Amino acid sequence: MLFSKDDNTGQITAALLKDGNTETWECLFLSCDNPVCTCRSVEIVLTPLNDETHPDQPWYERRVNIDLAEKMVTTASKNQETPEDFEFSNFFQAQLNDDDFKFMLGEHFNHKHEITETADPDSLDVDFDFEKVEQDGLLYGYNEILPYGDGIQVSLNHVDHTILDLYCLLPKCPCTDTILQIVPSNRLDTDVEDWYVLGLQYDKKHWKTEENPPNPMSLDALRSEIEKQNPGFYQILKERHKKVKRIYLNNRQKKFLATQPARTAKVVGRNDPCPCGSGKKYKKCCG
């Protein structure tokens, strides 16, 4: 593995082999500062340590741009990349292995996670399907809106699972319902059938099973494990719902309402299904 990180100082170094010798470089990782951008591009600024080949240059650097999704070096603009950087980038890439890419992904995620959780929700520019939210009550997941935000984990039968929490975003809907999709963490990017789908009213702590996977745990056992492993679980859901709804309302105001022509609102009967998608009658939900 090329990279190493000092646990005390946080310094990251890369040990590169050249002509039978080891060159040690200090590494600075730079990632996109947009919290909701899902690109996996990083720029690594490398500075040589204890360099004796440039005695008249006490400090110089090399820059390498890497697409972590494609596991390849990318070319910077001609105005930014020197021929020396281009040659160095190819030399650098040739020495990377899978462990190095895992390390870089970890550094990339840590940076994106930090800026996500500290960002002002009103500053986030997020694309929503406003029509489906407003007309069909489409739910959105916390990590669908904030892909690098805090995740919720639970271990079930010695297998790590991720809890995907989906919420109603309708402005006037006061519901506290959330859909919890519980998926094996190592299979998040694949289509899986052996997952749990639960409904929960977090204010009343009322749970129900929405779908049953093969050989499921009982609902009581699932609830017990989630509560035990996630102290303050219901308050966490409440805060996450409040945050994503705030993000939605801000983007709705700027992107959706500003473009809508004046129109007569659709009248919903008191005994009609609530447009928020809760499944309740309008008079017992948002009415």
JSON list of N, CA and C in Angstrom, two decimals, residues 46-122:
[
{"chain": "A", "resi": 46, "resn": "LEU", "atom": "N", "xyz": [1.11, 16.64, -3.53]},
{"chain": "A", "resi": 46, "resn": "LEU", "atom": "CA", "xyz": [2.21, 15.89, -2.93]},
{"chain": "A", "resi": 46, "resn": "LEU", "atom": "C", "xyz": [3.45, 16.78, -2.81]},
{"chain": "A", "resi": 47, "resn": "THR", "atom": "N", "xyz": [4.02, 16.80, -1.63]},
{"chain": "A", "resi": 47, "resn": "THR", "atom": "CA", "xyz": [5.24, 17.56, -1.36]},
{"chain": "A", "resi": 47, "resn": "THR", "atom": "C", "xyz": [6.32, 16.60, -0.88]},
{"chain": "A", "resi": 48, "resn": "PRO", "atom": "N", "xyz": [7.51, 16.63, -1.48]},
{"chain": "A", "resi": 48, "resn": "PRO", "atom": "CA", "xyz": [8.55, 15.67, -1.09]},
{"chain": "A", "resi": 48, "resn": "PRO", "atom": "C", "xyz": [9.09, 15.95, 0.31]},
{"chain": "A", "resi": 49, "resn": "LEU", "atom": "N", "xyz": [9.40, 14.87, 1.03]},
{"chain": "A", "resi": 49, "resn": "LEU", "atom": "CA", "xyz": [10.02, 14.98, 2.34]},
{"chain": "A", "resi": 49, "resn": "LEU", "atom": "C", "xyz": [11.48, 14.55, 2.24]},
{"chain": "A", "resi": 50, "resn": "ASN", "atom": "N", "xyz": [12.34, 15.30, 2.88]},
{"chain": "A", "resi": 50, "resn": "ASN", "atom": "CA", "xyz": [13.77, 14.97, 2.89]},
{"chain": "A", "resi": 50, "resn": "ASN", "atom": "C", "xyz": [14.32, 14.81, 1.47]},
{"chain": "A", "resi": 51, "resn": "ASP", "atom": "N", "xyz": [13.95, 15.74, 0.59]},
{"chain": "A", "resi": 51, "resn": "ASP", "atom": "CA", "xyz": [14.39, 15.64, -0.81]},
{"chain": "A", "resi": 51, "resn": "ASP", "atom": "C", "xyz": [15.79, 16.23, -0.98]},
{"chain": "A", "resi": 52, "resn": "GLU", "atom": "N", "xyz": [16.68, 15.45, -1.58]},
{"chain": "A", "resi": 52, "resn": "GLU", "atom": "CA", "xyz": [18.04, 15.90, -1.80]},
{"chain": "A", "resi": 52, "resn": "GLU", "atom": "C", "xyz": [18.35, 16.15, -3.27]},
{"chain": "A", "resi": 53, "resn": "THR", "atom": "N", "xyz": [17.36, 15.96, -4.13]},
{"chain": "A", "resi": 53, "resn": "THR", "atom": "CA", "xyz": [17.59, 16.12, -5.57]},
{"chain": "A", "resi": 53, "resn": "THR", "atom": "C", "xyz": [17.36, 17.54, -6.04]},
{"chain": "A", "resi": 54, "resn": "HIS", "atom": "N", "xyz": [16.75, 18.39, -5.16]},
{"chain": "A", "resi": 54, "resn": "HIS", "atom": "CA", "xyz": [16.50, 19.78, -5.52]},
{"chain": "A", "resi": 54, "resn": "HIS", "atom": "C", "xyz": [17.02, 20.69, -4.39]},
{"chain": "A", "resi": 55, "resn": "PRO", "atom": "N", "xyz": [18.34, 20.71, -4.15]},
{"chain": "A", "resi": 55, "resn": "PRO", "atom": "CA", "xyz": [18.86, 21.51, -3.04]},
{"chain": "A", "resi": 55, "resn": "PRO", "atom": "C", "xyz": [18.59, 23.00, -3.18]},
{"chain": "A", "resi": 56, "resn": "ASP", "atom": "N", "xyz": [18.41, 23.47, -4.42]},
{"chain": "A", "resi": 56, "resn": "ASP", "atom": "CA", "xyz": [18.14, 24.89, -4.62]},
{"chain": "A", "resi": 56, "resn": "ASP", "atom": "C", "xyz": [16.65, 25.20, -4.59]},
{"chain": "A", "resi": 57, "resn": "GLN", "atom": "N", "xyz": [15.80, 24.15, -4.45]},
{"chain": "A", "resi": 57, "resn": "GLN", "atom": "CA", "xyz": [14.35, 24.34, -4.35]},
{"chain": "A", "resi": 57, "resn": "GLN", "atom": "C", "xyz": [13.89, 23.74, -3.03]},
{"chain": "A", "resi": 58, "resn": "PRO", "atom": "N", "xyz": [13.79, 24.57, -2.00]},
{"chain": "A", "resi": 58, "resn": "PRO", "atom": "CA", "xyz": [13.43, 24.04, -0.69]},
{"chain": "A", "resi": 58, "resn": "PRO", "atom": "C", "xyz": [12.00, 23.48, -0.66]},
{"chain": "A", "resi": 59, "resn": "TRP", "atom": "N", "xyz": [11.18, 23.85, -1.64]},
{"chain": "A", "resi": 59, "resn": "TRP", "atom": "CA", "xyz": [9.78, 23.38, -1.61]},
{"chain": "A", "resi": 59, "resn": "TRP", "atom": "C", "xyz": [9.23, 23.35, -3.03]},
{"chain": "A", "resi": 60, "resn": "TYR", "atom": "N", "xyz": [8.70, 22.24, -3.43]},
{"chain": "A", "resi": 60, "resn": "TYR", "atom": "CA", "xyz": [7.95, 22.15, -4.67]},
{"chain": "A", "resi": 60, "resn": "TYR", "atom": "C", "xyz": [6.92, 21.04, -4.52]},
{"chain": "A", "resi": 61, "resn": "GLU", "atom": "N", "xyz": [5.99, 20.98, -5.43]},
{"chain": "A", "resi": 61, "resn": "GLU", "atom": "CA", "xyz": [4.92, 20.00, -5.27]},
{"chain": "A", "resi": 61, "resn": "GLU", "atom": "C", "xyz": [4.52, 19.40, -6.60]},
{"chain": "A", "resi": 62, "resn": "ARG", "atom": "N", "xyz": [3.81, 18.28, -6.50]},
{"chain": "A", "resi": 62, "resn": "ARG", "atom": "CA", "xyz": [3.18, 17.64, -7.66]},
{"chain": "A", "resi": 62, "resn": "ARG", "atom": "C", "xyz": [1.69, 17.50, -7.35]},
{"chain": "A", "resi": 63, "resn": "ARG", "atom": "N", "xyz": [0.88, 17.56, -8.40]},
{"chain": "A", "resi": 63, "resn": "ARG", "atom": "CA", "xyz": [-0.57, 17.43, -8.24]},
{"chain": "A", "resi": 63, "resn": "ARG", "atom": "C", "xyz": [-1.08, 16.27, -9.09]},
{"chain": "A", "resi": 64, "resn": "VAL", "atom": "N", "xyz": [-1.91, 15.43, -8.47]},
{"chain": "A", "resi": 64, "resn": "VAL", "atom": "CA", "xyz": [-2.49, 14.28, -9.16]},
{"chain": "A", "resi": 64, "resn": "VAL", "atom": "C", "xyz": [-4.00, 14.32, -8.98]},
{"chain": "A", "resi": 65, "resn": "ASN", "atom": "N", "xyz": [-4.73, 14.26, -10.09]},
{"chain": "A", "resi": 65, "resn": "ASN", "atom": "CA", "xyz": [-6.20, 14.22, -10.05]},
{"chain": "A", "resi": 65, "resn": "ASN", "atom": "C", "xyz": [-6.66, 12.80, -10.31]},
{"chain": "A", "resi": 66, "resn": "ILE", "atom": "N", "xyz": [-7.56, 12.30, -9.44]},
{"chain": "A", "resi": 66, "resn": "ILE", "atom": "CA", "xyz": [-7.99, 10.91, -9.53]},
{"chain": "A", "resi": 66, "resn": "ILE", "atom": "C", "xyz": [-9.51, 10.82, -9.48]},
{"chain": "A", "resi": 67, "resn": "ASP", "atom": "N", "xyz": [-10.08, 10.02, -10.39]},
{"chain": "A", "resi": 67, "resn": "ASP", "atom": "CA", "xyz": [-11.50, 9.68, -10.36]},
{"chain": "A", "resi": 67, "resn": "ASP", "atom": "C", "xyz": [-11.61, 8.37, -9.59]},
{"chain": "A", "resi": 68, "resn": "LEU", "atom": "N", "xyz": [-12.11, 8.44, -8.36]},
{"chain": "A", "resi": 68, "resn": "LEU", "atom": "CA", "xyz": [-12.17, 7.25, -7.51]},
{"chain": "A", "resi": 68, "resn": "LEU", "atom": "C", "xyz": [-13.20, 6.24, -7.99]},
{"chain": "A", "resi": 69, "resn": "ALA", "atom": "N", "xyz": [-14.23, 6.72, -8.67]},
{"chain": "A", "resi": 69, "resn": "ALA", "atom": "CA", "xyz": [-15.24, 5.81, -9.19]},
{"chain": "A", "resi": 69, "resn": "ALA", "atom": "C", "xyz": [-14.67, 4.93, -10.31]},
{"chain": "A", "resi": 70, "resn": "GLU", "atom": "N", "xyz": [-13.86, 5.54, -11.16]},
{"chain": "A", "resi": 70, "resn": "GLU", "atom": "CA", "xyz": [-13.27, 4.81, -12.29]},
{"chain": "A", "resi": 70, "resn": "GLU", "atom": "C", "xyz": [-11.89, 4.24, -11.96]},
{"chain": "A", "resi": 71, "resn": "LYS", "atom": "N", "xyz": [-11.36, 4.60, -10.81]},
{"chain": "A", "resi": 71, "resn": "LYS", "atom": "CA", "xyz": [-10.02, 4.16, -10.39]},
{"chain": "A", "resi": 71, "resn": "LYS", "atom": "C", "xyz": [-8.97, 4.51, -11.43]},
{"chain": "A", "resi": 72, "resn": "MET", "atom": "N", "xyz": [-8.95, 5.79, -11.79]},
{"chain": "A", "resi": 72, "resn": "MET", "atom": "CA", "xyz": [-7.99, 6.21, -12.80]},
{"chain": "A", "resi": 72, "resn": "MET", "atom": "C", "xyz": [-7.61, 7.67, -12.59]},
{"chain": "A", "resi": 73, "resn": "VAL", "atom": "N", "xyz": [-6.41, 8.00, -13.06]},
{"chain": "A", "resi": 73, "resn": "VAL", "atom": "CA", "xyz": [-5.95, 9.38, -13.04]},
{"chain": "A", "resi": 73, "resn": "VAL", "atom": "C", "xyz": [-6.65, 10.15, -14.14]},
{"chain": "A", "resi": 74, "resn": "THR", "atom": "N", "xyz": [-7.09, 11.36, -13.82]},
{"chain": "A", "resi": 74, "resn": "THR", "atom": "CA", "xyz": [-7.73, 12.21, -14.82]},
{"chain": "A", "resi": 74, "resn": "THR", "atom": "C", "xyz": [-6.81, 13.38, -15.13]},
{"chain": "A", "resi": 75, "resn": "THR", "atom": "N", "xyz": [-7.04, 13.97, -16.28]},
{"chain": "A", "resi": 75, "resn": "THR", "atom": "CA", "xyz": [-6.19, 15.07, -16.74]},
{"chain": "A", "resi": 75, "resn": "THR", "atom": "C", "xyz": [-6.78, 16.40, -16.34]},
{"chain": "A", "resi": 76, "resn": "ALA", "atom": "N", "xyz": [-6.00, 17.22, -15.69]},
{"chain": "A", "resi": 76, "resn": "ALA", "atom": "CA", "xyz": [-6.44, 18.58, -15.36]},
{"chain": "A", "resi": 76, "resn": "ALA", "atom": "C", "xyz": [-6.40, 19.43, -16.62]},
{"chain": "A", "resi": 77, "resn": "SER", "atom": "N", "xyz": [-6.91, 20.63, -16.53]},
{"chain": "A", "resi": 77, "resn": "SER", "atom": "CA", "xyz": [-6.89, 21.53, -17.68]},
{"chain": "A", "resi": 77, "resn": "SER", "atom": "C", "xyz": [-5.45, 21.85, -18.07]},
{"chain": "A", "resi": 78, "resn": "LYS", "atom": "N", "xyz": [-5.26, 22.16, -19.32]},
{"chain": "A", "resi": 78, "resn": "LYS", "atom": "CA", "xyz": [-3.91, 22.44, -19.82]},
{"chain": "A", "resi": 78, "resn": "LYS", "atom": "C", "xyz": [-3.24, 23.58, -19.07]},
{"chain": "A", "resi": 79, "resn": "ASN", "atom": "N", "xyz": [-4.05, 24.51, -18.58]},
{"chain": "A", "resi": 79, "resn": "ASN", "atom": "CA", "xyz": [-3.47, 25.66, -17.88]},
{"chain": "A", "resi": 79, "resn": "ASN", "atom": "C", "xyz": [-2.99, 25.30, -16.47]},
{"chain": "A", "resi": 80, "resn": "GLN", "atom": "N", "xyz": [-3.48, 24.15, -15.96]},
{"chain": "A", "resi": 80, "resn": "GLN", "atom": "CA", "xyz": [-3.16, 23.77, -14.59]},
{"chain": "A", "resi": 80, "resn": "GLN", "atom": "C", "xyz": [-2.11, 22.67, -14.52]},
{"chain": "A", "resi": 81, "resn": "GLU", "atom": "N", "xyz": [-2.06, 21.78, -15.50]},
{"chain": "A", "resi": 81, "resn": "GLU", "atom": "CA", "xyz": [-1.17, 20.62, -15.42]},
{"chain": "A", "resi": 81, "resn": "GLU", "atom": "C", "xyz": [0.09, 20.84, -16.25]},
{"chain": "A", "resi": 82, "resn": "THR", "atom": "N", "xyz": [1.22, 20.69, -15.61]},
{"chain": "A", "resi": 82, "resn": "THR", "atom": "CA", "xyz": [2.50, 20.80, -16.30]},
{"chain": "A", "resi": 82, "resn": "THR", "atom": "C", "xyz": [2.89, 19.44, -16.87]},
{"chain": "A", "resi": 83, "resn": "PRO", "atom": "N", "xyz": [3.82, 19.40, -17.83]},
{"chain": "A", "resi": 83, "resn": "PRO", "atom": "CA", "xyz": [4.30, 18.11, -18.33]},
{"chain": "A", "resi": 83, "resn": "PRO", "atom": "C", "xyz": [4.88, 17.24, -17.21]},
{"chain": "A", "resi": 84, "resn": "GLU", "atom": "N", "xyz": [5.51, 17.88, -16.23]},
{"chain": "A", "resi": 84, "resn": "GLU", "atom": "CA", "xyz": [6.06, 17.12, -15.12]},
{"chain": "A", "resi": 84, "resn": "GLU", "atom": "C", "xyz": [4.96, 16.48, -14.29]},
{"chain": "A", "resi": 85, "resn": "ASP", "atom": "N", "xyz": [3.85, 17.23, -14.10]},
{"chain": "A", "resi": 85, "resn": "ASP", "atom": "CA", "xyz": [2.72, 16.67, -13.37]},
{"chain": "A", "resi": 85, "resn": "ASP", "atom": "C", "xyz": [2.10, 15.49, -14.13]},
{"chain": "A", "resi": 86, "resn": "PHE", "atom": "N", "xyz": [1.99, 15.62, -15.44]},
{"chain": "A", "resi": 86, "resn": "PHE", "atom": "CA", "xyz": [1.41, 14.55, -16.26]},
{"chain": "A", "resi": 86, "resn": "PHE", "atom": "C", "xyz": [2.25, 13.28, -16.14]},
{"chain": "A", "resi": 87, "resn": "GLU", "atom": "N", "xyz": [3.56, 13.43, -16.25]},
{"chain": "A", "resi": 87, "resn": "GLU", "atom": "CA", "xyz": [4.46, 12.28, -16.14]},
{"chain": "A", "resi": 87, "resn": "GLU", "atom": "C", "xyz": [4.39, 11.67, -14.74]},
{"chain": "A", "resi": 88, "resn": "PHE", "atom": "N", "xyz": [4.35, 12.56, -13.74]},
{"chain": "A", "resi": 88, "resn": "PHE", "atom": "CA", "xyz": [4.29, 12.08, -12.36]},
{"chain": "A", "resi": 88, "resn": "PHE", "atom": "C", "xyz": [2.98, 11.35, -12.09]},
{"chain": "A", "resi": 89, "resn": "SER", "atom": "N", "xyz": [1.87, 11.85, -12.65]},
{"chain": "A", "resi": 89, "resn": "SER", "atom": "CA", "xyz": [0.56, 11.23, -12.45]},
{"chain": "A", "resi": 89, "resn": "SER", "atom": "C", "xyz": [0.55, 9.78, -12.93]},
{"chain": "A", "resi": 90, "resn": "ASN", "atom": "N", "xyz": [1.11, 9.55, -14.11]},
{"chain": "A", "resi": 90, "resn": "ASN", "atom": "CA", "xyz": [1.17, 8.19, -14.64]},
{"chain": "A", "resi": 90, "resn": "ASN", "atom": "C", "xyz": [2.07, 7.30, -13.79]},
{"chain": "A", "resi": 91, "resn": "PHE", "atom": "N", "xyz": [3.18, 7.86, -13.32]},
{"chain": "A", "resi": 91, "resn": "PHE", "atom": "CA", "xyz": [4.10, 7.15, -12.43]},
{"chain": "A", "resi": 91, "resn": "PHE", "atom": "C", "xyz": [3.40, 6.80, -11.12]},
{"chain": "A", "resi": 92, "resn": "PHE", "atom": "N", "xyz": [2.60, 7.74, -10.62]},
{"chain": "A", "resi": 92, "resn": "PHE", "atom": "CA", "xyz": [1.87, 7.56, -9.37]},
{"chain": "A", "resi": 92, "resn": "PHE", "atom": "C", "xyz": [0.80, 6.48, -9.51]},
{"chain": "A", "resi": 93, "resn": "GLN", "atom": "N", "xyz": [0.01, 6.56, -10.58]},
{"chain": "A", "resi": 93, "resn": "GLN", "atom": "CA", "xyz": [-1.08, 5.61, -10.78]},
{"chain": "A", "resi": 93, "resn": "GLN", "atom": "C", "xyz": [-0.58, 4.18, -10.88]},
{"chain": "A", "resi": 94, "resn": "ALA", "atom": "N", "xyz": [0.57, 3.99, -11.50]},
{"chain": "A", "resi": 94, "resn": "ALA", "atom": "CA", "xyz": [1.10, 2.65, -11.71]},
{"chain": "A", "resi": 94, "resn": "ALA", "atom": "C", "xyz": [1.39, 1.93, -10.39]},
{"chain": "A", "resi": 95, "resn": "GLN", "atom": "N", "xyz": [1.51, 2.68, -9.30]},
{"chain": "A", "resi": 95, "resn": "GLN", "atom": "CA", "xyz": [1.86, 2.07, -8.02]},
{"chain": "A", "resi": 95, "resn": "GLN", "atom": "C", "xyz": [0.67, 1.95, -7.06]},
{"chain": "A", "resi": 96, "resn": "LEU", "atom": "N", "xyz": [-0.51, 2.38, -7.50]},
{"chain": "A", "resi": 96, "resn": "LEU", "atom": "CA", "xyz": [-1.70, 2.28, -6.65]},
{"chain": "A", "resi": 96, "resn": "LEU", "atom": "C", "xyz": [-2.28, 0.87, -6.68]},
{"chain": "A", "resi": 97, "resn": "ASN", "atom": "N", "xyz": [-2.80, 0.41, -5.54]},
{"chain": "A", "resi": 97, "resn": "ASN", "atom": "CA", "xyz": [-3.50, -0.86, -5.50]},
{"chain": "A", "resi": 97, "resn": "ASN", "atom": "C", "xyz": [-4.89, -0.66, -4.88]},
{"chain": "A", "resi": 98, "resn": "ASP", "atom": "N", "xyz": [-5.64, -1.73, -4.72]},
{"chain": "A", "resi": 98, "resn": "ASP", "atom": "CA", "xyz": [-7.02, -1.63, -4.23]},
{"chain": "A", "resi": 98, "resn": "ASP", "atom": "C", "xyz": [-7.07, -1.01, -2.83]},
{"chain": "A", "resi": 99, "resn": "ASP", "atom": "N", "xyz": [-6.10, -1.35, -1.99]},
{"chain": "A", "resi": 99, "resn": "ASP", "atom": "CA", "xyz": [-6.09, -0.79, -0.63]},
{"chain": "A", "resi": 99, "resn": "ASP", "atom": "C", "xyz": [-5.89, 0.73, -0.66]},
{"chain": "A", "resi": 100, "resn": "ASP", "atom": "N", "xyz": [-5.10, 1.19, -1.62]},
{"chain": "A", "resi": 100, "resn": "ASP", "atom": "CA", "xyz": [-4.89, 2.64, -1.76]},
{"chain": "A", "resi": 100, "resn": "ASP", "atom": "C", "xyz": [-6.19, 3.34, -2.15]},
{"chain": "A", "resi": 101, "resn": "PHE", "atom": "N", "xyz": [-6.95, 2.72, -3.06]},
{"chain": "A", "resi": 101, "resn": "PHE", "atom": "CA", "xyz": [-8.22, 3.33, -3.47]},
{"chain": "A", "resi": 101, "resn": "PHE", "atom": "C", "xyz": [-9.23, 3.33, -2.31]},
{"chain": "A", "resi": 102, "resn": "LYS", "atom": "N", "xyz": [-9.23, 2.27, -1.51]},
{"chain": "A", "resi": 102, "resn": "LYS", "atom": "CA", "xyz": [-10.10, 2.25, -0.33]},
{"chain": "A", "resi": 102, "resn": "LYS", "atom": "C", "xyz": [-9.72, 3.36, 0.63]},
{"chain": "A", "resi": 103, "resn": "PHE", "atom": "N", "xyz": [-8.42, 3.57, 0.80]},
{"chain": "A", "resi": 103, "resn": "PHE", "atom": "CA", "xyz": [-7.94, 4.64, 1.69]},
{"chain": "A", "resi": 103, "resn": "PHE", "atom": "C", "xyz": [-8.39, 6.00, 1.17]},
{"chain": "A", "resi": 104, "resn": "MET", "atom": "N", "xyz": [-8.23, 6.23, -0.13]},
{"chain": "A", "resi": 104, "resn": "MET", "atom": "CA", "xyz": [-8.62, 7.51, -0.72]},
{"chain": "A", "resi": 104, "resn": "MET", "atom": "C", "xyz": [-10.12, 7.73, -0.62]},
{"chain": "A", "resi": 105, "resn": "LEU", "atom": "N", "xyz": [-10.90, 6.67, -0.82]},
{"chain": "A", "resi": 105, "resn": "LEU", "atom": "CA", "xyz": [-12.36, 6.79, -0.67]},
{"chain": "A", "resi": 105, "resn": "LEU", "atom": "C", "xyz": [-12.72, 7.19, 0.76]},
{"chain": "A", "resi": 106, "resn": "GLY", "atom": "N", "xyz": [-12.00, 6.62, 1.73]},
{"chain": "A", "resi": 106, "resn": "GLY", "atom": "CA", "xyz": [-12.26, 6.96, 3.11]},
{"chain": "A", "resi": 106, "resn": "GLY", "atom": "C", "xyz": [-11.96, 8.42, 3.42]},
{"chain": "A", "resi": 107, "resn": "GLU", "atom": "N", "xyz": [-10.83, 8.91, 2.91]},
{"chain": "A", "resi": 107, "resn": "GLU", "atom": "CA", "xyz": [-10.48, 10.32, 3.11]},
{"chain": "A", "resi": 107, "resn": "GLU", "atom": "C", "xyz": [-11.49, 11.24, 2.43]},
{"chain": "A", "resi": 108, "resn": "HIS", "atom": "N", "xyz": [-11.90, 10.85, 1.22]},
{"chain": "A", "resi": 108, "resn": "HIS", "atom": "CA", "xyz": [-12.90, 11.62, 0.48]},
{"chain": "A", "resi": 108, "resn": "HIS", "atom": "C", "xyz": [-14.21, 11.68, 1.25]},
{"chain": "A", "resi": 109, "resn": "PHE", "atom": "N", "xyz": [-14.67, 10.52, 1.74]},
{"chain": "A", "resi": 109, "resn": "PHE", "atom": "CA", "xyz": [-15.93, 10.48, 2.48]},
{"chain": "A", "resi": 109, "resn": "PHE", "atom": "C", "xyz": [-15.85, 11.31, 3.76]},
{"chain": "A", "resi": 110, "resn": "ASN", "atom": "N", "xyz": [-14.75, 11.20, 4.49]},
{"chain": "A", "resi": 110, "resn": "ASN", "atom": "CA", "xyz": [-14.62, 11.95, 5.74]},
{"chain": "A", "resi": 110, "resn": "ASN", "atom": "C", "xyz": [-14.74, 13.46, 5.50]},
{"chain": "A", "resi": 111, "resn": "HIS", "atom": "N", "xyz": [-14.12, 13.93, 4.43]},
{"chain": "A", "resi": 111, "resn": "HIS", "atom": "CA", "xyz": [-14.20, 15.36, 4.11]},
{"chain": "A", "resi": 111, "resn": "HIS", "atom": "C", "xyz": [-15.64, 15.75, 3.75]},
{"chain": "A", "resi": 112, "resn": "LYS", "atom": "N", "xyz": [-16.26, 14.95, 2.88]},
{"chain": "A", "resi": 112, "resn": "LYS", "atom": "CA", "xyz": [-17.63, 15.28, 2.45]},
{"chain": "A", "resi": 112, "resn": "LYS", "atom": "C", "xyz": [-18.61, 15.18, 3.63]},
{"chain": "A", "resi": 113, "resn": "HIS", "atom": "N", "xyz": [-18.39, 14.22, 4.50]},
{"chain": "A", "resi": 113, "resn": "HIS", "atom": "CA", "xyz": [-19.26, 14.05, 5.65]},
{"chain": "A", "resi": 113, "resn": "HIS", "atom": "C", "xyz": [-19.18, 15.26, 6.57]},
{"chain": "A", "resi": 114, "resn": "GLU", "atom": "N", "xyz": [-17.97, 15.72, 6.81]},
{"chain": "A", "resi": 114, "resn": "GLU", "atom": "CA", "xyz": [-17.79, 16.88, 7.70]},
{"chain": "A", "resi": 114, "resn": "GLU", "atom": "C", "xyz": [-18.48, 18.12, 7.17]},
{"chain": "A", "resi": 115, "resn": "ILE", "atom": "N", "xyz": [-18.32, 18.40, 5.88]},
{"chain": "A", "resi": 115, "resn": "ILE", "atom": "CA", "xyz": [-18.92, 19.62, 5.34]},
{"chain": "A", "resi": 115, "resn": "ILE", "atom": "C", "xyz": [-20.44, 19.45, 5.19]},
{"chain": "A", "resi": 116, "resn": "THR", "atom": "N", "xyz": [-20.91, 18.21, 5.05]},
{"chain": "A", "resi": 116, "resn": "THR", "atom": "CA", "xyz": [-22.36, 17.97, 4.96]},
{"chain": "A", "resi": 116, "resn": "THR", "atom": "C", "xyz": [-23.04, 18.27, 6.28]},
{"chain": "A", "resi": 117, "resn": "GLU", "atom": "N", "xyz": [-22.48, 17.73, 7.36]},
{"chain": "A", "resi": 117, "resn": "GLU", "atom": "CA", "xyz": [-23.14, 17.86, 8.66]},
{"chain": "A", "resi": 117, "resn": "GLU", "atom": "C", "xyz": [-22.97, 19.24, 9.28]},
{"chain": "A", "resi": 118, "resn": "THR", "atom": "N", "xyz": [-22.07, 20.06, 8.75]},
{"chain": "A", "resi": 118, "resn": "THR", "atom": "CA", "xyz": [-21.90, 21.42, 9.27]},
{"chain": "A", "resi": 118, "resn": "THR", "atom": "C", "xyz": [-22.48, 22.49, 8.35]},
{"chain": "A", "resi": 119, "resn": "ALA", "atom": "N", "xyz": [-23.00, 22.07, 7.19]},
{"chain": "A", "resi": 119, "resn": "ALA", "atom": "CA", "xyz": [-23.53, 23.04, 6.23]},
{"chain": "A", "resi": 119, "resn": "ALA", "atom": "C", "xyz": [-24.86, 23.62, 6.69]},
{"chain": "A", "resi": 120, "resn": "ASP", "atom": "N", "xyz": [-25.11, 24.86, 6.33]},
{"chain": "A", "resi": 120, "resn": "ASP", "atom": "CA", "xyz": [-26.40, 25.49, 6.57]},
{"chain": "A", "resi": 120, "resn": "ASP", "atom": "C", "xyz": [-27.42, 24.86, 5.62]},
{"chain": "A", "resi": 121, "resn": "PRO", "atom": "N", "xyz": [-28.48, 24.22, 6.14]},
{"chain": "A", "resi": 121, "resn": "PRO", "atom": "CA", "xyz": [-29.46, 23.58, 5.26]},
{"chain": "A", "resi": 121, "resn": "PRO", "atom": "C", "xyz": [-30.04, 24.52, 4.20]},
{"chain": "A", "resi": 122, "resn": "ASP", "atom": "N", "xyz": [-30.14, 25.81, 4.52]},
{"chain": "A", "resi": 122, "resn": "ASP", "atom": "CA", "xyz": [-30.70, 26.76, 3.57]},
{"chain": "A", "resi": 122, "resn": "ASP", "atom": "C", "xyz": [-29.75, 27.07, 2.42]}
]
